[in-house]
């Protein structure tokens, strides 16, 4: 009987290539199983989920909606089925996010140093509320963008909006706002890694702010001024917070003594590695 090495018995993550492939397969199967279960939950609760997604459209003035209700148009026999499938899959990805994120982390973490793990913890801890905040803002402002777009429909003309086009617009808004709120977090991570200093951020500050407004104007599906400002202004505020964090981090880093100061060119420098990293098997 052959005993395969496992990550628990081998915390450094050193395995033959075939064992890495097998573990990757097992992790993917578990992640797909979680997504499948989440998709089933989305199918079961499809009606309340759809009413929640449709609510911004229902808040539009009656002149911008089809009839007195808030109905949308379905083109073709299979569009209703694919609508159920798309929404259920999106819900499944969201519900099962802790499962497939953990599987991804469990596969990658043994190959990371402790400092890299700490940065990953910071990123995951901050990225979830930031993305949720951006998606919430997108949902709140969704009806405003729809109202502006439908306001260009001439009088006496009825806008026949399909469920596919509405769902695509809503999902795009949620994703774009959520991802945009993550951009300042990348600035902080790059600063912690020593790639992007506060001096460089301050030097390129005007260019970065201009780029955020350009991104908001191009990325928003409706591209109306209200939606653009609703995305750009909070992103600018988050960038200012990221710049303040980078400032204090660089200031704290500069206050620490330099272990290489005073060494001649031919003198060996000390290896100032944290004990925790040495315990994790980091090699010089």
CSV table of C-alpha atoms in Angstrom, one decimal:
chain,number,residue,atom,x,y,z
A,1,UNK,CA,0.0,0.0,0.0
A,2,UNK,CA,1.4,3.4,-1.1
A,3,UNK,CA,0.9,6.3,1.2
A,4,UNK,CA,0.7,9.6,-0.7
A,5,UNK,CA,2.3,12.7,0.8
A,6,UNK,CA,-0.3,15.3,1.9
A,7,UNK,CA,-0.1,19.0,2.7
A,8,UNK,CA,-0.7,18.3,6.4
A,9,UNK,CA,2.3,16.0,6.6
A,10,UNK,CA,4.3,18.2,4.3
A,11,UNK,CA,3.6,21.9,5.3
A,12,UNK,CA,6.3,23.2,2.9
A,13,UNK,CA,4.1,22.1,0.0
A,14,UNK,CA,6.9,20.0,-1.6
A,15,UNK,CA,5.3,17.3,-3.7
A,16,UNK,CA,6.0,15.5,-6.9
A,17,UNK,CA,4.3,17.1,-9.9
A,18,UNK,CA,1.7,14.3,-10.2
A,19,UNK,CA,0.7,14.9,-6.6
A,20,UNK,CA,0.2,18.6,-7.2
A,21,UNK,CA,-2.0,17.8,-10.2
A,22,UNK,CA,-4.1,15.3,-8.2
A,23,UNK,CA,-4.6,17.9,-5.4
A,24,UNK,CA,-5.5,20.5,-8.0
A,25,UNK,CA,-8.1,18.1,-9.4
A,26,UNK,CA,-9.5,17.4,-5.9
A,27,UNK,CA,-9.7,21.2,-5.1
A,28,UNK,CA,-11.4,21.9,-8.4
A,29,UNK,CA,-14.0,19.1,-7.9
A,30,UNK,CA,-14.8,20.5,-4.4
A,31,UNK,CA,-15.1,24.0,-5.7
A,32,UNK,CA,-17.4,22.9,-8.6
A,33,UNK,CA,-19.5,20.9,-6.2
A,34,UNK,CA,-20.0,24.0,-4.0
A,35,UNK,CA,-20.9,26.1,-7.1
A,36,UNK,CA,-23.4,23.4,-8.2
A,37,UNK,CA,-25.1,23.4,-4.8
A,38,UNK,CA,-25.2,27.2,-4.8
A,39,UNK,CA,-26.7,27.1,-8.3
A,40,UNK,CA,-29.4,24.7,-7.0
A,41,UNK,CA,-30.2,27.2,-4.2
A,42,UNK,CA,-30.5,30.0,-6.8
A,43,UNK,CA,-32.9,27.9,-8.8
A,44,UNK,CA,-35.0,27.2,-5.7
A,45,UNK,CA,-35.2,30.9,-4.7
A,46,UNK,CA,-35.3,32.2,-8.3
A,47,UNK,CA,-38.6,34.2,-7.9
A,48,UNK,CA,-37.6,36.4,-4.9
A,49,UNK,CA,-34.1,36.9,-6.4
A,50,UNK,CA,-35.6,38.0,-9.7
A,51,UNK,CA,-38.0,40.4,-8.0
A,52,UNK,CA,-35.1,41.9,-6.2
A,53,UNK,CA,-33.1,42.4,-9.4
A,54,UNK,CA,-36.2,43.8,-11.2
A,55,UNK,CA,-37.0,46.3,-8.5
A,56,UNK,CA,-34.9,49.2,-9.9
A,57,UNK,CA,-36.8,48.9,-13.2
A,58,UNK,CA,-40.1,48.8,-11.3
A,59,UNK,CA,-39.2,52.2,-9.7
A,60,UNK,CA,-39.0,53.9,-13.0
A,61,UNK,CA,-41.9,56.3,-14.0
A,62,UNK,CA,-44.8,54.6,-15.7
A,63,UNK,CA,-44.1,56.3,-19.0
A,64,UNK,CA,-40.7,54.5,-19.2
A,65,UNK,CA,-42.1,51.0,-18.5
A,66,UNK,CA,-44.1,48.6,-20.6
A,67,UNK,CA,-47.7,48.9,-19.6
A,68,UNK,CA,-48.8,49.6,-16.0
A,69,UNK,CA,-46.7,46.9,-14.5
A,70,UNK,CA,-43.0,46.4,-14.6
A,71,UNK,CA,-42.8,43.6,-17.0
A,72,UNK,CA,-40.0,42.9,-19.5
A,73,UNK,CA,-40.0,41.2,-22.8
A,74,UNK,CA,-38.8,37.7,-23.5
A,75,UNK,CA,-37.7,36.9,-27.1
A,76,UNK,CA,-37.8,33.3,-28.1
A,77,UNK,CA,-38.8,30.1,-26.4
A,78,UNK,CA,-35.5,29.4,-24.7
A,79,UNK,CA,-34.7,32.8,-23.3
A,80,UNK,CA,-36.7,32.2,-20.1
A,81,UNK,CA,-34.8,29.0,-19.4
A,82,UNK,CA,-31.4,30.7,-19.9
A,83,UNK,CA,-32.5,33.6,-17.7
A,84,UNK,CA,-33.2,31.1,-14.9
A,85,UNK,CA,-29.8,29.5,-15.6
A,86,UNK,CA,-27.8,32.7,-15.7
A,87,UNK,CA,-29.3,34.1,-12.5
A,88,UNK,CA,-29.0,30.8,-10.6
A,89,UNK,CA,-25.3,30.5,-11.7
A,90,UNK,CA,-24.5,34.0,-10.6
A,91,UNK,CA,-26.2,33.3,-7.2
A,92,UNK,CA,-24.3,30.0,-7.0
A,93,UNK,CA,-21.0,31.7,-7.5
A,94,UNK,CA,-21.7,34.3,-4.8
A,95,UNK,CA,-23.1,31.8,-2.3
A,96,UNK,CA,-20.3,29.3,-2.8
A,97,UNK,CA,-17.5,32.0,-2.8
A,98,UNK,CA,-16.3,30.9,0.7
A,99,UNK,CA,-15.9,27.3,-0.6
A,100,UNK,CA,-14.0,27.9,-3.9
A,101,UNK,CA,-12.0,30.7,-2.4
A,102,UNK,CA,-10.9,28.4,0.4
A,103,UNK,CA,-10.0,25.7,-2.1
A,104,UNK,CA,-7.9,28.2,-4.0
A,105,UNK,CA,-6.2,29.4,-0.9
A,106,UNK,CA,-5.6,25.9,0.5
A,107,UNK,CA,-3.8,25.0,-2.8
A,108,UNK,CA,-1.7,28.2,-3.1
A,109,UNK,CA,-0.9,29.0,0.6
A,110,UNK,CA,1.7,26.3,1.3
A,111,UNK,CA,3.9,27.9,-1.4
A,112,UNK,CA,3.8,31.4,0.0
A,113,UNK,CA,6.0,33.0,2.6
A,114,UNK,CA,4.4,34.3,5.8
A,115,UNK,CA,4.7,37.9,4.6
A,116,UNK,CA,2.9,37.1,1.4
A,117,UNK,CA,0.2,35.2,3.4
A,118,UNK,CA,-0.3,38.3,5.6
A,119,UNK,CA,-0.8,40.5,2.5
A,120,UNK,CA,-3.3,38.0,1.2
A,121,UNK,CA,-5.2,38.0,4.5
A,122,UNK,CA,-5.3,41.8,4.3
A,123,UNK,CA,-6.5,41.8,0.7
A,124,UNK,CA,-9.3,39.2,1.3
A,125,UNK,CA,-10.4,40.9,4.5
A,126,UNK,CA,-10.7,44.3,2.8
A,127,UNK,CA,-11.8,43.2,-0.6
A,128,UNK,CA,-15.1,41.6,0.4
A,129,UNK,CA,-16.7,44.7,2.1
A,130,UNK,CA,-15.3,46.9,-0.6
A,131,UNK,CA,-16.9,44.9,-3.4
A,132,UNK,CA,-20.1,44.6,-1.4
A,133,UNK,CA,-20.1,48.4,-0.9
A,134,UNK,CA,-19.6,49.0,-4.6
A,135,UNK,CA,-22.3,46.6,-5.6
A,136,UNK,CA,-24.7,48.1,-3.2
A,137,UNK,CA,-24.1,51.6,-4.6
A,138,UNK,CA,-24.6,50.3,-8.1
A,139,UNK,CA,-28.0,48.7,-7.1
A,140,UNK,CA,-29.1,52.0,-5.4
A,141,UNK,CA,-28.2,54.1,-8.5
A,142,UNK,CA,-29.4,51.5,-11.0
A,143,UNK,CA,-32.8,53.1,-11.6
A,144,UNK,CA,-31.3,56.6,-12.1
A,145,UNK,CA,-29.1,55.3,-15.0
A,146,UNK,CA,-32.1,53.5,-16.5
A,147,UNK,CA,-34.2,56.6,-16.2
A,148,UNK,CA,-31.7,58.7,-18.0
A,149,UNK,CA,-31.3,56.1,-20.8
A,150,UNK,CA,-35.0,55.6,-21.3
A,151,UNK,CA,-35.6,59.4,-21.1
A,152,UNK,CA,-34.2,59.6,-24.7
A,153,UNK,CA,-37.0,57.4,-26.0
A,154,UNK,CA,-39.3,59.7,-28.1
A,155,UNK,CA,-42.8,60.5,-27.0
A,156,UNK,CA,-45.4,57.9,-28.3
A,157,UNK,CA,-42.7,55.2,-28.5
A,158,UNK,CA,-42.7,52.2,-26.2
A,159,UNK,CA,-39.3,50.7,-25.1
A,160,UNK,CA,-39.4,46.9,-25.4
A,161,UNK,CA,-36.6,45.9,-23.0
A,162,UNK,CA,-35.7,42.2,-23.0
A,163,UNK,CA,-34.9,40.4,-19.8
A,164,UNK,CA,-31.4,39.5,-21.3
A,165,UNK,CA,-30.5,43.2,-22.0
A,166,UNK,CA,-31.7,44.3,-18.6
A,167,UNK,CA,-29.9,41.5,-16.8
A,168,UNK,CA,-26.7,42.2,-18.7
A,169,UNK,CA,-27.0,45.9,-17.8
A,170,UNK,CA,-27.6,45.2,-14.1
A,171,UNK,CA,-24.9,42.6,-13.7
A,172,UNK,CA,-22.4,44.8,-15.5
A,173,UNK,CA,-23.2,47.7,-13.2
A,174,UNK,CA,-22.8,45.5,-10.1
A,175,UNK,CA,-19.5,44.1,-11.3
A,176,UNK,CA,-18.0,47.3,-12.5
A,177,UNK,CA,-18.8,49.2,-9.3
A,178,UNK,CA,-17.6,46.3,-7.2
A,179,UNK,CA,-14.3,46.0,-9.1
A,180,UNK,CA,-13.8,49.8,-9.1
A,181,UNK,CA,-14.0,49.9,-5.3
A,182,UNK,CA,-11.1,47.4,-5.3
A,183,UNK,CA,-8.7,49.6,-7.2
A,184,UNK,CA,-7.5,51.6,-4.1
A,185,UNK,CA,-6.8,48.4,-2.3
A,186,UNK,CA,-4.3,47.4,-5.0
A,187,UNK,CA,-2.5,50.7,-4.4
A,188,UNK,CA,-2.2,49.7,-0.7
A,189,UNK,CA,-1.0,46.2,-1.5
A,190,UNK,CA,1.6,47.5,-3.9
A,191,UNK,CA,2.8,50.0,-1.3
A,192,UNK,CA,3.1,47.3,1.4
A,193,UNK,CA,5.1,45.3,-1.1
A,194,UNK,CA,7.5,48.2,-1.7
A,195,UNK,CA,6.6,48.4,-5.4
A,196,UNK,CA,4.7,51.7,-5.2
A,197,UNK,CA,5.9,54.4,-2.8
A,198,UNK,CA,3.9,57.4,-1.5
A,199,UNK,CA,6.3,59.8,-3.2
A,200,UNK,CA,5.5,58.2,-6.6
A,201,UNK,CA,1.7,58.3,-5.8
A,202,UNK,CA,1.9,62.0,-4.9
A,203,UNK,CA,3.9,62.8,-8.0
A,204,UNK,CA,1.3,61.0,-10.2
A,205,UNK,CA,-1.7,62.1,-8.2
A,206,UNK,CA,-3.3,64.3,-10.8
A,207,UNK,CA,-2.8,61.7,-13.5
A,208,UNK,CA,-4.3,59.0,-11.3
A,209,UNK,CA,-7.4,61.1,-10.5
A,210,UNK,CA,-7.9,61.9,-14.1
A,211,UNK,CA,-7.6,58.2,-15.0
A,212,UNK,CA,-10.2,57.3,-12.4
A,213,UNK,CA,-12.7,59.7,-14.0
A,214,UNK,CA,-11.8,58.4,-17.5
A,215,UNK,CA,-12.3,54.8,-16.2
A,216,UNK,CA,-15.7,55.7,-14.7
A,217,UNK,CA,-16.8,57.4,-18.0
A,218,UNK,CA,-15.7,54.4,-20.1
A,219,UNK,CA,-16.6,51.5,-17.9
A,220,UNK,CA,-20.2,52.4,-16.9
A,221,UNK,CA,-22.6,50.7,-19.3
A,222,UNK,CA,-25.0,53.7,-19.5
A,223,UNK,CA,-22.1,56.3,-19.7
A,224,UNK,CA,-24.4,59.0,-18.4
A,225,UNK,CA,-23.0,61.8,-16.2
A,226,UNK,CA,-24.9,60.7,-13.1
A,227,UNK,CA,-23.6,57.1,-13.1
A,228,UNK,CA,-20.1,58.3,-14.0
A,229,UNK,CA,-20.0,60.6,-11.0
A,230,UNK,CA,-21.6,58.0,-8.8
A,231,UNK,CA,-18.7,55.7,-9.6
A,232,UNK,CA,-15.9,58.2,-9.8
A,233,UNK,CA,-16.4,60.2,-6.6
A,234,UNK,CA,-16.4,57.3,-4.2
A,235,UNK,CA,-13.5,55.8,-6.0
A,236,UNK,CA,-11.5,59.1,-5.6
A,237,UNK,CA,-12.4,59.2,-1.9
A,238,UNK,CA,-11.1,55.6,-1.5
A,239,UNK,CA,-8.0,56.5,-3.4
A,240,UNK,CA,-7.3,59.4,-1.0
A,241,UNK,CA,-7.7,56.9,1.9
A,242,UNK,CA,-5.2,54.6,0.2
A,243,UNK,CA,-2.8,57.5,-0.3
A,244,UNK,CA,-3.0,58.3,3.5
A,245,UNK,CA,-2.3,54.7,4.4
A,246,UNK,CA,0.7,54.6,2.0
A,247,UNK,CA,2.0,57.9,3.6
A,248,UNK,CA,2.0,56.5,7.1
A,249,UNK,CA,3.4,53.2,6.0
A,250,UNK,CA,6.3,54.8,4.2
A,251,UNK,CA,6.9,57.1,7.2
A,252,UNK,CA,6.9,54.2,9.6
A,253,UNK,CA,9.2,52.3,7.3
A,254,UNK,CA,11.7,55.2,7.0
A,255,UNK,CA,11.8,55.5,10.8
A,256,UNK,CA,13.1,52.0,11.2
A,257,UNK,CA,16.9,51.7,11.3
A,258,UNK,CA,18.6,50.5,8.1
A,259,UNK,CA,20.6,47.3,8.8
A,260,UNK,CA,22.8,48.0,5.8
A,261,UNK,CA,23.9,51.5,6.8
A,262,UNK,CA,27.6,51.9,7.5
A,263,UNK,CA,28.7,48.7,5.7
A,264,UNK,CA,31.6,48.9,3.3
A,265,UNK,CA,31.3,47.4,-0.2
A,266,UNK,CA,33.3,44.2,0.8
A,267,UNK,CA,31.6,43.6,4.1
A,268,UNK,CA,28.9,41.0,4.4
A,269,UNK,CA,25.4,42.3,5.2
A,270,UNK,CA,23.3,40.7,8.0
A,271,UNK,CA,20.4,38.6,6.9
A,272,UNK,CA,17.5,40.2,8.8
A,273,UNK,CA,14.8,37.6,8.3
A,274,UNK,CA,11.9,37.2,10.7
A,275,UNK,CA,12.0,34.1,12.8
A,276,UNK,CA,8.5,33.1,11.6
A,277,UNK,CA,9.7,33.1,8.0
A,278,UNK,CA,12.6,30.9,8.9
A,279,UNK,CA,10.3,28.5,10.7
A,280,UNK,CA,8.2,28.3,7.5
A,281,UNK,CA,11.1,26.8,5.6
A,282,UNK,CA,12.2,30.0,3.8
A,283,UNK,CA,15.7,29.5,2.3
A,284,UNK,CA,18.4,32.0,1.7
